[in-house]
């Protein structure tokens, strides 16, 4: 009886397959049982162990992969730069530039480059842009996209955005709020139209960096003192030039009797030179052709003008705004002026 149960227990632990080459029949008393070849145990053990190992490995890999998906940025490498489209020399240049920073630039560089490619800029343009303004490396993709969206709201279309970004990449680093403030000044203080504002940002994107008061006063000076209206300001790309440059050339012409401030109806004693010819001529051409003077005369005038400005700043407590003469001439413009007059610009008064 004991032999019967022993044989039964062995049979329960075996696989009864006559076709298996690892099995053989043996006699155990009057019962015939199967004998498993040792190789079977080895194969079965390895198969079971391998299955468990694969399952465990897959589970570990899944656990390790989960946190990686939370990281939006990839690691910048020479290989990744080449895959983006840069040639080897360009890739090495960018990689070495980013490697020197070892800070926020290295963190945002992959997403920054991705955003620039999405803007349809080619590798050469991107490299020139980054060399011109390395600060762009520190701006992540989301912030770049916000600035691009703001340019689109200003009326820029494809092609125009790329030209502005390539010419003045710093616009990608300027806070959107600052761009909106400049837009507000141009619209509400200077009464430029929507299309004129688009043209200003396109032709003079550096206007976003200008001091807000200087921006207002430059418009005031050209509008009231020189009698130039908004369309001519835009056409002459006024905002590419500083207030000092504009005032210096205008004052020289005025003192030589070659420029007169128009009256409230726009009439002048002589035909004034166009703003474009005053601003865009190089110094030699301006002095000889526009002002019809000598280089020595202009040099002496500039030194005198610097002294006058310094004295005016001292007289105004260190803040030079407009001279009394300018304020009196501004008062000549009434509210009926067809371009807005005083209602178009509320000039600042000395306190």
mmCIF file of C-alpha atoms in Angstrom:
data_model
loop_
_atom_site.group_PDB
_atom_site.id
_atom_site.type_symbol
_atom_site.label_atom_id
_atom_site.label_comp_id
_atom_site.label_asym_id
_atom_site.label_seq_id
_atom_site.Cartn_x
_atom_site.Cartn_y
_atom_site.Cartn_z
ATOM 1 C CA UNK A 1 0.000 0.000 0.000
ATOM 2 C CA UNK A 2 2.852 2.331 0.827
ATOM 3 C CA UNK A 3 4.419 1.609 -2.561
ATOM 4 C CA UNK A 4 1.138 2.567 -4.265
ATOM 5 C CA UNK A 5 0.996 6.001 -2.673
ATOM 6 C CA UNK A 6 4.655 6.601 -3.353
ATOM 7 C CA UNK A 7 4.190 5.763 -7.024
ATOM 8 C CA UNK A 8 1.070 7.938 -7.215
ATOM 9 C CA UNK A 9 2.893 10.868 -5.722
ATOM 10 C CA UNK A 10 5.730 10.538 -8.264
ATOM 11 C CA UNK A 11 3.261 10.379 -11.143
ATOM 12 C CA UNK A 12 1.602 13.637 -9.952
ATOM 13 C CA UNK A 13 4.989 15.386 -10.200
ATOM 14 C CA UNK A 14 5.728 14.221 -13.728
ATOM 15 C CA UNK A 15 4.471 14.954 -17.225
ATOM 16 C CA UNK A 16 3.009 11.843 -18.802
ATOM 17 C CA UNK A 17 4.011 12.220 -22.438
ATOM 18 C CA UNK A 18 5.298 9.182 -24.308
ATOM 19 C CA UNK A 19 6.559 11.435 -27.081
ATOM 20 C CA UNK A 20 8.990 13.235 -24.836
ATOM 21 C CA UNK A 21 12.573 12.097 -25.410
ATOM 22 C CA UNK A 22 13.351 12.897 -21.779
ATOM 23 C CA UNK A 23 10.899 10.335 -20.420
ATOM 24 C CA UNK A 24 11.276 6.557 -20.006
ATOM 25 C CA UNK A 25 9.023 3.866 -18.506
ATOM 26 C CA UNK A 26 10.133 1.990 -15.398
ATOM 27 C CA UNK A 27 8.506 -0.634 -13.190
ATOM 28 C CA UNK A 28 7.734 0.162 -9.585
ATOM 29 C CA UNK A 29 6.269 -2.965 -8.177
ATOM 30 C CA UNK A 30 3.184 -3.774 -10.255
ATOM 31 C CA UNK A 31 2.775 -0.142 -11.303
ATOM 32 C CA UNK A 32 4.388 1.324 -14.365
ATOM 33 C CA UNK A 33 5.545 4.922 -13.879
ATOM 34 C CA UNK A 34 7.384 7.488 -15.899
ATOM 35 C CA UNK A 35 11.000 8.335 -15.234
ATOM 36 C CA UNK A 36 12.059 11.919 -16.027
ATOM 37 C CA UNK A 37 15.507 12.368 -17.424
ATOM 38 C CA UNK A 38 17.619 14.886 -15.450
ATOM 39 C CA UNK A 39 17.911 17.037 -18.598
ATOM 40 C CA UNK A 40 14.170 17.739 -18.382
ATOM 41 C CA UNK A 41 14.506 19.254 -14.948
ATOM 42 C CA UNK A 42 17.329 21.440 -16.173
ATOM 43 C CA UNK A 43 15.334 22.648 -19.177
ATOM 44 C CA UNK A 44 12.185 23.177 -17.181
ATOM 45 C CA UNK A 45 14.064 25.016 -14.441
ATOM 46 C CA UNK A 46 15.874 27.268 -16.944
ATOM 47 C CA UNK A 47 12.675 27.998 -18.833
ATOM 48 C CA UNK A 48 10.813 28.919 -15.681
ATOM 49 C CA UNK A 49 13.717 30.969 -14.365
ATOM 50 C CA UNK A 50 14.132 32.751 -17.720
ATOM 51 C CA UNK A 51 10.437 33.600 -17.861
ATOM 52 C CA UNK A 52 10.511 35.007 -14.357
ATOM 53 C CA UNK A 53 13.697 36.987 -15.168
ATOM 54 C CA UNK A 54 12.184 38.494 -18.314
ATOM 55 C CA UNK A 55 9.031 39.463 -16.443
ATOM 56 C CA UNK A 56 11.071 41.008 -13.625
ATOM 57 C CA UNK A 57 13.329 42.873 -16.089
ATOM 58 C CA UNK A 58 10.336 44.271 -17.970
ATOM 59 C CA UNK A 59 8.785 45.436 -14.707
ATOM 60 C CA UNK A 60 12.031 47.136 -13.626
ATOM 61 C CA UNK A 61 12.449 48.837 -17.008
ATOM 62 C CA UNK A 62 8.855 50.053 -16.875
ATOM 63 C CA UNK A 63 9.412 51.497 -13.399
ATOM 64 C CA UNK A 64 12.604 53.221 -14.520
ATOM 65 C CA UNK A 65 11.062 54.595 -17.714
ATOM 66 C CA UNK A 66 8.130 56.283 -15.982
ATOM 67 C CA UNK A 67 10.047 59.214 -14.434
ATOM 68 C CA UNK A 68 11.971 59.913 -17.693
ATOM 69 C CA UNK A 69 8.723 60.774 -19.498
ATOM 70 C CA UNK A 70 8.221 63.673 -17.115
ATOM 71 C CA UNK A 71 11.335 65.470 -18.404
ATOM 72 C CA UNK A 72 10.545 67.662 -21.426
ATOM 73 C CA UNK A 73 14.186 68.527 -22.170
ATOM 74 C CA UNK A 74 16.681 66.214 -23.792
ATOM 75 C CA UNK A 75 20.404 66.174 -23.214
ATOM 76 C CA UNK A 76 22.311 68.304 -25.701
ATOM 77 C CA UNK A 77 24.992 66.369 -27.531
ATOM 78 C CA UNK A 78 26.928 66.586 -30.780
ATOM 79 C CA UNK A 79 24.872 63.717 -32.158
ATOM 80 C CA UNK A 80 21.559 65.393 -31.314
ATOM 81 C CA UNK A 81 22.728 68.640 -32.934
ATOM 82 C CA UNK A 82 23.705 66.807 -36.126
ATOM 83 C CA UNK A 83 20.324 65.060 -36.125
ATOM 84 C CA UNK A 84 18.648 68.478 -35.926
ATOM 85 C CA UNK A 85 20.351 69.492 -39.164
ATOM 86 C CA UNK A 86 23.583 71.222 -38.153
ATOM 87 C CA UNK A 87 26.782 70.130 -39.855
ATOM 88 C CA UNK A 88 29.653 68.911 -37.699
ATOM 89 C CA UNK A 89 31.396 72.292 -37.484
ATOM 90 C CA UNK A 90 28.172 74.070 -36.527
ATOM 91 C CA UNK A 91 27.320 71.375 -33.987
ATOM 92 C CA UNK A 92 30.735 71.636 -32.338
ATOM 93 C CA UNK A 93 30.461 75.427 -32.202
ATOM 94 C CA UNK A 94 27.046 75.339 -30.515
ATOM 95 C CA UNK A 95 28.027 72.519 -28.176
ATOM 96 C CA UNK A 96 31.205 74.285 -27.004
ATOM 97 C CA UNK A 97 29.317 77.562 -26.520
ATOM 98 C CA UNK A 98 26.647 75.918 -24.379
ATOM 99 C CA UNK A 99 29.218 73.828 -22.496
ATOM 100 C CA UNK A 100 31.020 76.965 -21.350
ATOM 101 C CA UNK A 101 27.905 78.255 -19.586
ATOM 102 C CA UNK A 102 27.068 75.084 -17.634
ATOM 103 C CA UNK A 103 23.951 76.746 -16.372
ATOM 104 C CA UNK A 104 20.546 77.783 -17.582
ATOM 105 C CA UNK A 105 21.753 77.864 -21.200
ATOM 106 C CA UNK A 106 22.601 74.167 -21.102
ATOM 107 C CA UNK A 107 19.202 73.426 -19.576
ATOM 108 C CA UNK A 108 17.116 75.266 -22.149
ATOM 109 C CA UNK A 109 19.300 74.886 -25.249
ATOM 110 C CA UNK A 110 17.566 71.767 -26.671
ATOM 111 C CA UNK A 111 14.060 73.224 -26.425
ATOM 112 C CA UNK A 112 15.299 76.631 -27.623
ATOM 113 C CA UNK A 113 16.811 75.115 -30.759
ATOM 114 C CA UNK A 114 13.649 73.109 -31.332
ATOM 115 C CA UNK A 115 11.535 76.288 -31.164
ATOM 116 C CA UNK A 116 13.810 78.052 -33.662
ATOM 117 C CA UNK A 117 13.540 75.156 -36.108
ATOM 118 C CA UNK A 118 9.757 75.210 -35.743
ATOM 119 C CA UNK A 119 9.971 78.840 -36.840
ATOM 120 C CA UNK A 120 11.327 77.491 -40.151
ATOM 121 C CA UNK A 121 14.782 78.982 -39.679
ATOM 122 C CA UNK A 122 17.617 77.049 -41.305
ATOM 123 C CA UNK A 123 20.704 75.918 -39.335
ATOM 124 C CA UNK A 124 22.926 78.722 -40.688
ATOM 125 C CA UNK A 125 20.382 81.408 -39.738
ATOM 126 C CA UNK A 126 19.980 79.908 -36.268
ATOM 127 C CA UNK A 127 23.744 79.849 -35.726
ATOM 128 C CA UNK A 128 24.096 83.514 -36.771
ATOM 129 C CA UNK A 129 21.149 84.443 -34.556
ATOM 130 C CA UNK A 130 22.652 82.735 -31.515
ATOM 131 C CA UNK A 131 26.099 84.221 -32.109
ATOM 132 C CA UNK A 132 24.533 87.676 -32.368
ATOM 133 C CA UNK A 133 22.498 87.210 -29.185
ATOM 134 C CA UNK A 134 23.688 84.329 -26.935
ATOM 135 C CA UNK A 135 21.015 85.321 -24.396
ATOM 136 C CA UNK A 136 18.518 83.416 -26.560
ATOM 137 C CA UNK A 137 20.047 80.185 -25.212
ATOM 138 C CA UNK A 138 18.568 81.028 -21.799
ATOM 139 C CA UNK A 139 14.985 81.369 -23.065
ATOM 140 C CA UNK A 140 12.933 78.194 -23.033
ATOM 141 C CA UNK A 141 10.608 77.088 -25.797
ATOM 142 C CA UNK A 142 7.405 78.257 -24.096
ATOM 143 C CA UNK A 143 8.660 81.823 -23.638
ATOM 144 C CA UNK A 144 9.938 82.006 -27.205
ATOM 145 C CA UNK A 145 6.523 80.887 -28.416
ATOM 146 C CA UNK A 146 4.817 83.617 -26.390
ATOM 147 C CA UNK A 147 6.937 86.284 -28.049
ATOM 148 C CA UNK A 148 6.287 84.812 -31.488
ATOM 149 C CA UNK A 149 2.552 84.802 -30.798
ATOM 150 C CA UNK A 150 2.766 88.453 -29.744
ATOM 151 C CA UNK A 151 4.438 89.358 -33.037
ATOM 152 C CA UNK A 152 1.635 87.603 -34.885
ATOM 153 C CA UNK A 153 -0.913 89.637 -32.931
ATOM 154 C CA UNK A 154 0.947 92.776 -34.009
ATOM 155 C CA UNK A 155 0.225 91.837 -37.617
ATOM 156 C CA UNK A 156 3.346 89.915 -38.591
ATOM 157 C CA UNK A 157 2.973 87.063 -41.061
ATOM 158 C CA UNK A 158 5.295 84.222 -41.993
ATOM 159 C CA UNK A 159 8.447 85.590 -43.525
ATOM 160 C CA UNK A 160 8.159 88.869 -41.640
ATOM 161 C CA UNK A 161 8.589 87.153 -38.281
ATOM 162 C CA UNK A 162 11.662 85.290 -39.492
ATOM 163 C CA UNK A 163 13.263 88.475 -40.834
ATOM 164 C CA UNK A 164 12.683 90.376 -37.593
ATOM 165 C CA UNK A 165 14.005 87.541 -35.416
ATOM 166 C CA UNK A 166 17.081 87.073 -37.623
ATOM 167 C CA UNK A 167 17.812 90.823 -37.732
ATOM 168 C CA UNK A 168 17.046 91.543 -34.068
ATOM 169 C CA UNK A 169 17.131 88.282 -32.042
ATOM 170 C CA UNK A 170 16.965 90.193 -28.753
ATOM 171 C CA UNK A 171 13.235 90.519 -29.331
ATOM 172 C CA UNK A 172 13.018 86.866 -28.231
ATOM 173 C CA UNK A 173 14.416 87.839 -24.815
ATOM 174 C CA UNK A 174 12.227 90.900 -24.160
ATOM 175 C CA UNK A 175 9.268 90.315 -21.796
ATOM 176 C CA UNK A 176 5.928 90.318 -23.603
ATOM 177 C CA UNK A 177 4.666 92.949 -21.158
ATOM 178 C CA UNK A 178 7.370 95.372 -22.279
ATOM 179 C CA UNK A 179 6.419 94.861 -25.930
ATOM 180 C CA UNK A 180 2.796 95.533 -25.038
ATOM 181 C CA UNK A 181 3.730 98.740 -23.190
ATOM 182 C CA UNK A 182 5.614 100.070 -26.216
ATOM 183 C CA UNK A 183 2.644 99.193 -28.412
ATOM 184 C CA UNK A 184 0.360 101.079 -26.025
ATOM 185 C CA UNK A 185 2.529 104.215 -26.149
ATOM 186 C CA UNK A 186 2.633 104.183 -29.942
ATOM 187 C CA UNK A 187 -1.105 103.681 -30.166
ATOM 188 C CA UNK A 188 -2.469 105.933 -27.420
ATOM 189 C CA UNK A 189 0.218 108.571 -26.925
ATOM 190 C CA UNK A 190 1.443 108.921 -30.499
ATOM 191 C CA UNK A 191 -1.762 107.977 -32.336
ATOM 192 C CA UNK A 192 -0.145 105.627 -34.818
ATOM 193 C CA UNK A 193 -2.537 103.317 -36.652
ATOM 194 C CA UNK A 194 -2.414 99.538 -36.273
ATOM 195 C CA UNK A 195 -0.651 99.150 -39.623
ATOM 196 C CA UNK A 196 1.833 101.895 -38.756
ATOM 197 C CA UNK A 197 2.661 100.164 -35.467
ATOM 198 C CA UNK A 198 3.273 96.911 -37.360
ATOM 199 C CA UNK A 199 5.592 98.773 -39.731
ATOM 200 C CA UNK A 200 7.468 100.358 -36.816
ATOM 201 C CA UNK A 201 8.084 97.007 -35.132
ATOM 202 C CA UNK A 202 9.123 95.520 -38.479
ATOM 203 C CA UNK A 203 11.534 98.305 -39.485
ATOM 204 C CA UNK A 204 12.697 99.336 -35.998
ATOM 205 C CA UNK A 205 12.338 96.296 -33.677
ATOM 206 C CA UNK A 206 14.859 97.800 -31.252
ATOM 207 C CA UNK A 207 12.092 100.207 -30.224
ATOM 208 C CA UNK A 208 11.090 97.575 -27.636
ATOM 209 C CA UNK A 209 14.275 98.386 -25.678
ATOM 210 C CA UNK A 210 13.822 102.142 -25.676
ATOM 211 C CA UNK A 211 13.045 104.053 -22.512
ATOM 212 C CA UNK A 212 9.335 104.856 -22.509
ATOM 213 C CA UNK A 213 9.786 108.522 -21.707
ATOM 214 C CA UNK A 214 12.464 108.928 -24.376
ATOM 215 C CA UNK A 215 10.145 107.243 -26.854
ATOM 216 C CA UNK A 216 7.335 109.675 -26.062
ATOM 217 C CA UNK A 217 9.584 112.709 -26.115
ATOM 218 C CA UNK A 218 11.169 111.724 -29.438
ATOM 219 C CA UNK A 219 7.708 111.642 -30.975
ATOM 220 C CA UNK A 220 6.861 114.974 -29.320
ATOM 221 C CA UNK A 221 10.028 116.610 -30.651
ATOM 222 C CA UNK A 222 9.552 115.455 -34.238
ATOM 223 C CA UNK A 223 5.811 116.071 -34.278
ATOM 224 C CA UNK A 224 5.696 119.527 -32.674
ATOM 225 C CA UNK A 225 9.176 120.954 -33.195
ATOM 226 C CA UNK A 226 9.809 119.625 -36.686
ATOM 227 C CA UNK A 227 6.189 119.476 -37.815
ATOM 228 C CA UNK A 228 6.468 115.922 -39.161
ATOM 229 C CA UNK A 229 3.327 113.754 -39.179
ATOM 230 C CA UNK A 230 2.989 110.060 -38.373
ATOM 231 C CA UNK A 231 3.098 108.674 -41.945
ATOM 232 C CA UNK A 232 6.414 110.406 -42.680
ATOM 233 C CA UNK A 233 7.851 109.245 -39.338
ATOM 234 C CA UNK A 234 7.081 105.633 -40.265
ATOM 235 C CA UNK A 235 8.347 106.016 -43.824
ATOM 236 C CA UNK A 236 11.631 107.542 -42.638
ATOM 237 C CA UNK A 237 12.084 104.808 -39.974
ATOM 238 C CA UNK A 238 12.405 107.458 -37.271
ATOM 239 C CA UNK A 239 12.692 105.014 -34.370
ATOM 240 C CA UNK A 240 15.968 103.585 -35.635
ATOM 241 C CA UNK A 241 17.618 106.785 -34.437
ATOM 242 C CA UNK A 242 18.149 108.160 -30.961
ATOM 243 C CA UNK A 243 16.654 111.422 -29.805
ATOM 244 C CA UNK A 244 20.125 113.005 -29.648
ATOM 245 C CA UNK A 245 20.843 112.131 -33.277
ATOM 246 C CA UNK A 246 17.538 113.616 -34.430
ATOM 247 C CA UNK A 247 17.874 116.773 -32.344
ATOM 248 C CA UNK A 248 21.522 117.388 -33.286
ATOM 249 C CA UNK A 249 20.900 117.384 -37.037
ATOM 250 C CA UNK A 250 17.640 119.283 -36.849
ATOM 251 C CA UNK A 251 19.098 121.987 -34.604
ATOM 252 C CA UNK A 252 22.062 122.455 -36.944
ATOM 253 C CA UNK A 253 19.752 122.985 -39.917
ATOM 254 C CA UNK A 254 17.476 125.273 -37.913
ATOM 255 C CA UNK A 255 20.318 127.551 -36.773
ATOM 256 C CA UNK A 256 21.578 127.814 -40.315
ATOM 257 C CA UNK A 257 18.109 128.949 -41.421
ATOM 258 C CA UNK A 258 17.538 125.831 -43.456
ATOM 259 C CA UNK A 259 14.669 124.396 -41.397
ATOM 260 C CA UNK A 260 11.598 126.168 -39.996
ATOM 261 C CA UNK A 261 8.944 124.802 -37.694
ATOM 262 C CA UNK A 262 5.633 124.769 -39.601
ATOM 263 C CA UNK A 263 2.773 126.882 -38.252
ATOM 264 C CA UNK A 264 -0.459 125.314 -37.048
ATOM 265 C CA UNK A 265 -1.658 125.016 -40.659
ATOM 266 C CA UNK A 266 1.522 123.273 -41.746
ATOM 267 C CA UNK A 267 2.966 126.257 -43.645
ATOM 268 C CA UNK A 268 6.686 127.048 -43.617
ATOM 269 C CA UNK A 269 8.833 129.944 -44.845
ATOM 270 C CA UNK A 270 10.915 127.573 -46.950
ATOM 271 C CA UNK A 271 10.588 123.984 -48.087
ATOM 272 C CA UNK A 272 12.137 121.943 -45.289
ATOM 273 C CA UNK A 273 14.336 118.942 -46.083
ATOM 274 C CA UNK A 274 12.552 115.617 -45.739
ATOM 275 C CA UNK A 275 13.065 113.725 -42.489
ATOM 276 C CA UNK A 276 14.449 110.737 -44.405
ATOM 277 C CA UNK A 277 17.214 112.823 -46.033
ATOM 278 C CA UNK A 278 18.106 114.360 -42.661
ATOM 279 C CA UNK A 279 18.410 111.059 -40.805
ATOM 280 C CA UNK A 280 19.639 108.531 -43.347
ATOM 281 C CA UNK A 281 22.465 110.507 -44.940
ATOM 282 C CA UNK A 282 25.943 109.755 -43.606
ATOM 283 C CA UNK A 283 27.569 112.638 -41.749
ATOM 284 C CA UNK A 284 29.657 113.932 -44.651
ATOM 285 C CA UNK A 285 26.678 113.904 -47.012
ATOM 286 C CA UNK A 286 24.411 115.526 -44.423
ATOM 287 C CA UNK A 287 26.885 118.353 -43.739
ATOM 288 C CA UNK A 288 27.815 119.067 -47.349
ATOM 289 C CA UNK A 289 24.609 118.282 -49.254
ATOM 290 C CA UNK A 290 21.753 118.834 -46.808
ATOM 291 C CA UNK A 291 23.164 121.512 -44.463
ATOM 292 C CA UNK A 292 25.551 122.953 -47.082
ATOM 293 C CA UNK A 293 28.179 123.560 -44.442
ATOM 294 C CA UNK A 294 31.746 122.522 -43.693
ATOM 295 C CA UNK A 295 32.880 119.729 -41.408
ATOM 296 C CA UNK A 296 34.531 122.298 -39.107
ATOM 297 C CA UNK A 297 31.277 124.206 -38.649
ATOM 298 C CA UNK A 298 29.394 121.054 -37.720
ATOM 299 C CA UNK A 299 32.126 119.995 -35.306
ATOM 300 C CA UNK A 300 32.028 123.346 -33.489
ATOM 301 C CA UNK A 301 28.236 123.246 -33.364
ATOM 302 C CA UNK A 302 28.211 119.796 -31.769
ATOM 303 C CA UNK A 303 30.535 120.929 -28.987
ATOM 304 C CA UNK A 304 28.355 123.980 -28.310
ATOM 305 C CA UNK A 305 25.214 121.836 -28.284
ATOM 306 C CA UNK A 306 26.675 119.492 -25.675
ATOM 307 C CA UNK A 307 27.474 122.494 -23.457
ATOM 308 C CA UNK A 308 23.958 123.904 -23.895
ATOM 309 C CA UNK A 309 22.330 120.578 -23.020
ATOM 310 C CA UNK A 310 24.475 120.296 -19.901
ATOM 311 C CA UNK A 311 23.463 123.781 -18.766
ATOM 312 C CA UNK A 312 19.796 123.045 -19.435
ATOM 313 C CA UNK A 313 19.996 119.865 -17.378
ATOM 314 C CA UNK A 314 21.473 121.817 -14.467
ATOM 315 C CA UNK A 315 18.773 124.491 -14.761
ATOM 316 C CA UNK A 316 16.061 121.816 -14.696
ATOM 317 C CA UNK A 317 17.373 120.039 -11.629
ATOM 318 C CA UNK A 318 19.252 117.394 -13.574
ATOM 319 C CA UNK A 319 16.336 116.442 -15.822
ATOM 320 C CA UNK A 320 16.352 117.822 -19.318
ATOM 321 C CA UNK A 321 13.005 117.545 -21.069
ATOM 322 C CA UNK A 322 12.145 120.370 -23.453
ATOM 323 C CA UNK A 323 13.306 123.953 -23.568
ATOM 324 C CA UNK A 324 11.005 126.863 -22.838
ATOM 325 C CA UNK A 325 11.166 127.783 -26.494
ATOM 326 C CA UNK A 326 9.884 124.339 -27.476
ATOM 327 C CA UNK A 327 7.005 124.545 -24.997
ATOM 328 C CA UNK A 328 5.945 127.932 -26.352
ATOM 329 C CA UNK A 329 5.944 126.602 -29.895
ATOM 330 C CA UNK A 330 3.942 123.552 -28.832
ATOM 331 C CA UNK A 331 1.289 125.893 -27.410
ATOM 332 C CA UNK A 332 0.758 127.253 -30.940
ATOM 333 C CA UNK A 333 -0.966 123.987 -31.875
ATOM 334 C CA UNK A 334 -4.647 123.968 -31.054
ATOM 335 C CA UNK A 335 -7.092 121.121 -30.676
ATOM 336 C CA UNK A 336 -8.424 121.580 -34.203
ATOM 337 C CA UNK A 337 -5.267 120.231 -35.821
ATOM 338 C CA UNK A 338 -6.281 117.539 -38.287
ATOM 339 C CA UNK A 339 -3.708 115.103 -36.865
ATOM 340 C CA UNK A 340 -4.767 115.465 -33.279
ATOM 341 C CA UNK A 341 -2.880 118.540 -32.034
ATOM 342 C CA UNK A 342 -2.602 118.515 -28.264
ATOM 343 C CA UNK A 343 -5.297 115.892 -28.055
ATOM 344 C CA UNK A 344 -2.941 113.612 -29.975
ATOM 345 C CA UNK A 345 -0.187 114.056 -27.464
ATOM 346 C CA UNK A 346 -0.294 115.365 -23.897
ATOM 347 C CA UNK A 347 3.096 116.955 -23.426
ATOM 348 C CA UNK A 348 4.866 116.810 -20.102
ATOM 349 C CA UNK A 349 5.124 119.933 -17.965
ATOM 350 C CA UNK A 350 7.973 120.804 -15.688
ATOM 351 C CA UNK A 351 7.073 120.413 -12.049
#
